[in-house]
Amino acid sequence: MQNKITSLFDIEYPIVQAGMIWASGWRLASAASNSGILGIIGAGSMYPEVLREHIQKCKKATSKPFGVNVPMLYPNIEEIMDIIVEEGVKIVFTSAGNPKTWTSWLKERGITVVHVVSSVKFALKAEQAGVDAVVAEGFEAGGHNGREETTTFTLIPMVREKLSIPLIAAGGIATGSGMLAAMVLGADGVQIGSRFVASEEASSHINFKQKVVEANEGETQLTLKELAPVRLIKNKFYNDLQELYAKGPSVEELKELLGRARAKKGMFEGDLVEGELEIGQISGLINDIKPVADIVEEIINDFNQVKEKAKTF
Ligand SMILES: Cc1cc2nc3c(=O)[nH]c(=O)nc-3n(C[C@H](O)[C@H](O)[C@H](O)COP(=O)(O)O)c2cc1C
């Protein structure tokens, strides 16, 4: 398959394994890259020197291109960016911040830059900032998300209408038919997160992976809009949040309940009760934990079959 996204990243299929805190370390990223898609290390949950280690291990585990995802809401960004340059990473996905802040700096250093957005307005801002491509992420996506609640199905054609640079769709895509649908709506490629959480190579805790497999339709919710909106599984922590919301809490009270290491506790340490479990709506369609190579093969086979079938519509 050859298109703008495969050429931009020098990969076989126009699929990006999403950068994900507590899930996408070097094992997942290198397995994804070795499967012909773009593997991404999620820097958001890593101290700078931990990130350096993951990049070095990833370079040893694959000769294919891979990238690093940097959510700009976390500390130590300058140190993180320096390490990315020192270690010769060629692709950076930025998210959760202003695309102007780092794009020129990274591009001057020969790095391909992609920014993640959840609205047409921010897609245009990213284009103006000079990024090479945009990930447009719908409301159904796992993890941090926009406040606008625009679904992937509506966001992609609206962004496509205004944007001339390559467009990657994210949110609710876990199959080849989902990928084909996104591309029919105007995307040049897709970014997939939740499906890769339930992979053997994801660094997330096995309890969390199993919880993703068990999750049914309607078991996730976008919440904490007052802080940084996040889609997660409705567990005890979520219910505690709901109780607090019923009292009309201040931002400070919400911050206090969230605390410091909720996401790590849930997704990395496997505490399904008190932890924060970030996952997308499409978890309702994920039924097994498999090696990344098998997931990619399945997506590509499904994509090709559905594309053939579509000719008879
Ligand atoms: C566990 C988890 C952690 C995530 N962490 C990040 C992150 O660190 N940075 C980021 O830009 N997006 C993050 N996301 C969003 C993904 O990069 C991706 O855009 C999203 O998962 C796509 O939607 P899907 O989950 O429906 O496939 C995360 C998603 C999940 C499920």
mmCIF file of N, CA, C and O in Angstrom, residues 34 37 75 78 80 95 102 104 107 113 121-122 150 165-166 193 200 203 250 256 260 264 270 285 298 300:
data_model
loop_
_atom_site.group_PDB
_atom_site.id
_atom_site.type_symbol
_atom_site.label_atom_id
_atom_site.label_comp_id
_atom_site.label_asym_id
_atom_site.label_seq_id
_atom_site.Cartn_x
_atom_site.Cartn_y
_atom_site.Cartn_z
ATOM 1 N N ASN A 34 8.321 -3.285 13.268
ATOM 2 C CA ASN A 34 8.709 -4.517 12.566
ATOM 3 C C ASN A 34 7.549 -5.154 11.812
ATOM 4 O O ASN A 34 7.756 -5.974 10.930
ATOM 5 N N ILE A 37 4.135 -1.039 10.289
ATOM 6 C CA ILE A 37 3.415 0.206 10.584
ATOM 7 C C ILE A 37 4.378 1.121 11.370
ATOM 8 O O ILE A 37 5.534 0.751 11.600
ATOM 9 N N PRO A 75 5.711 17.574 32.675
ATOM 10 C CA PRO A 75 6.931 18.369 32.883
ATOM 11 C C PRO A 75 8.140 17.844 32.089
ATOM 12 O O PRO A 75 8.019 16.832 31.399
ATOM 13 N N GLU A 78 11.582 20.158 27.842
ATOM 14 C CA GLU A 78 12.840 20.561 27.190
ATOM 15 C C GLU A 78 13.856 19.437 27.205
ATOM 16 O O GLU A 78 14.498 19.138 26.198
ATOM 17 N N ILE A 80 13.222 16.264 27.479
ATOM 18 C CA ILE A 80 12.707 15.202 26.596
ATOM 19 C C ILE A 80 13.073 15.496 25.140
ATOM 20 O O ILE A 80 13.558 14.621 24.410
ATOM 21 N N SER A 95 1.270 16.379 21.347
ATOM 22 C CA SER A 95 -0.164 16.422 21.669
ATOM 23 C C SER A 95 -0.371 17.269 22.910
ATOM 24 O O SER A 95 0.596 17.627 23.594
ATOM 25 N N TRP A 102 6.825 23.825 19.669
ATOM 26 C CA TRP A 102 7.986 22.998 19.350
ATOM 27 C C TRP A 102 8.182 22.697 17.876
ATOM 28 O O TRP A 102 9.250 22.216 17.482
ATOM 29 N N SER A 104 8.725 24.355 14.948
ATOM 30 C CA SER A 104 9.865 24.900 14.188
ATOM 31 C C SER A 104 11.177 24.358 14.725
ATOM 32 O O SER A 104 12.070 23.983 13.965
ATOM 33 N N LYS A 107 11.600 20.852 13.484
ATOM 34 C CA LYS A 107 11.796 20.794 12.030
ATOM 35 C C LYS A 107 13.184 21.305 11.639
ATOM 36 O O LYS A 107 13.810 20.776 10.736
ATOM 37 N N VAL A 113 7.302 16.231 12.016
ATOM 38 C CA VAL A 113 6.445 16.555 13.162
ATOM 39 C C VAL A 113 4.964 16.355 12.824
ATOM 40 O O VAL A 113 4.480 16.813 11.787
ATOM 41 N N LYS A 121 -10.458 23.698 14.155
ATOM 42 C CA LYS A 121 -9.714 24.903 14.525
ATOM 43 C C LYS A 121 -8.244 24.573 14.851
ATOM 44 O O LYS A 121 -7.318 25.213 14.357
ATOM 45 N N PHE A 122 -8.044 23.546 15.641
ATOM 46 C CA PHE A 122 -6.672 23.205 16.023
ATOM 47 C C PHE A 122 -5.923 22.497 14.896
ATOM 48 O O PHE A 122 -4.697 22.595 14.815
ATOM 49 N N THR A 150 -16.568 15.909 19.436
ATOM 50 C CA THR A 150 -16.777 15.632 18.010
ATOM 51 C C THR A 150 -16.301 14.208 17.713
ATOM 52 O O THR A 150 -15.163 13.856 18.021
ATOM 53 N N ILE A 165 -2.628 19.302 4.239
ATOM 54 C CA ILE A 165 -1.549 18.359 4.576
ATOM 55 C C ILE A 165 -2.125 16.977 4.938
ATOM 56 O O ILE A 165 -3.325 16.860 5.176
ATOM 57 N N PRO A 166 -1.269 15.938 4.977
ATOM 58 C CA PRO A 166 -1.770 14.591 5.294
ATOM 59 C C PRO A 166 -2.524 14.530 6.612
ATOM 60 O O PRO A 166 -2.163 15.188 7.592
ATOM 61 N N GLY A 193 -4.978 3.119 19.014
ATOM 62 C CA GLY A 193 -4.475 3.026 20.380
ATOM 63 C C GLY A 193 -5.009 1.822 21.124
ATOM 64 O O GLY A 193 -4.297 0.836 21.350
ATOM 65 N N GLU A 200 0.320 -8.385 23.260
ATOM 66 C CA GLU A 200 1.295 -8.999 24.176
ATOM 67 C C GLU A 200 2.437 -8.052 24.505
ATOM 68 O O GLU A 200 2.982 -8.065 25.594
ATOM 69 N N SER A 203 3.177 -2.504 27.416
ATOM 70 C CA SER A 203 3.769 -2.573 28.761
ATOM 71 C C SER A 203 2.717 -2.455 29.868
ATOM 72 O O SER A 203 3.040 -2.526 31.048
ATOM 73 N N SER A 250 -14.894 21.973 43.285
ATOM 74 C CA SER A 250 -13.987 22.942 42.661
ATOM 75 C C SER A 250 -12.923 22.145 41.897
ATOM 76 O O SER A 250 -12.761 20.938 42.101
ATOM 77 N N GLU A 256 -7.477 16.975 43.733
ATOM 78 C CA GLU A 256 -7.122 16.245 44.949
ATOM 79 C C GLU A 256 -7.573 14.781 44.849
ATOM 80 O O GLU A 256 -6.821 13.870 45.187
ATOM 81 N N ARG A 260 -1.846 11.924 42.326
ATOM 82 C CA ARG A 260 -0.677 12.009 41.461
ATOM 83 C C ARG A 260 -0.463 10.804 40.539
ATOM 84 O O ARG A 260 -0.078 10.969 39.403
ATOM 85 N N LYS A 264 -0.831 5.498 36.559
ATOM 86 C CA LYS A 264 0.186 4.453 36.742
ATOM 87 C C LYS A 264 -0.402 3.292 37.547
ATOM 88 O O LYS A 264 -0.249 2.120 37.201
ATOM 89 N N GLY A 270 -1.935 -2.316 37.624
ATOM 90 C CA GLY A 270 -3.063 -3.257 37.525
ATOM 91 C C GLY A 270 -4.110 -3.130 38.614
ATOM 92 O O GLY A 270 -4.874 -4.066 38.839
ATOM 93 N N LEU A 285 -15.199 -3.889 21.229
ATOM 94 C CA LEU A 285 -15.000 -4.771 20.070
ATOM 95 C C LEU A 285 -13.692 -5.560 20.173
ATOM 96 O O LEU A 285 -13.355 -6.346 19.290
ATOM 97 N N GLU A 298 -4.228 -9.050 10.814
ATOM 98 C CA GLU A 298 -5.687 -9.132 10.816
ATOM 99 C C GLU A 298 -6.318 -7.844 10.258
ATOM 100 O O GLU A 298 -7.266 -7.898 9.476
ATOM 101 N N ILE A 300 -4.981 -5.680 8.194
ATOM 102 C CA ILE A 300 -4.718 -5.556 6.748
ATOM 103 C C ILE A 300 -5.604 -6.524 5.950
ATOM 104 O O ILE A 300 -6.190 -6.151 4.930
#
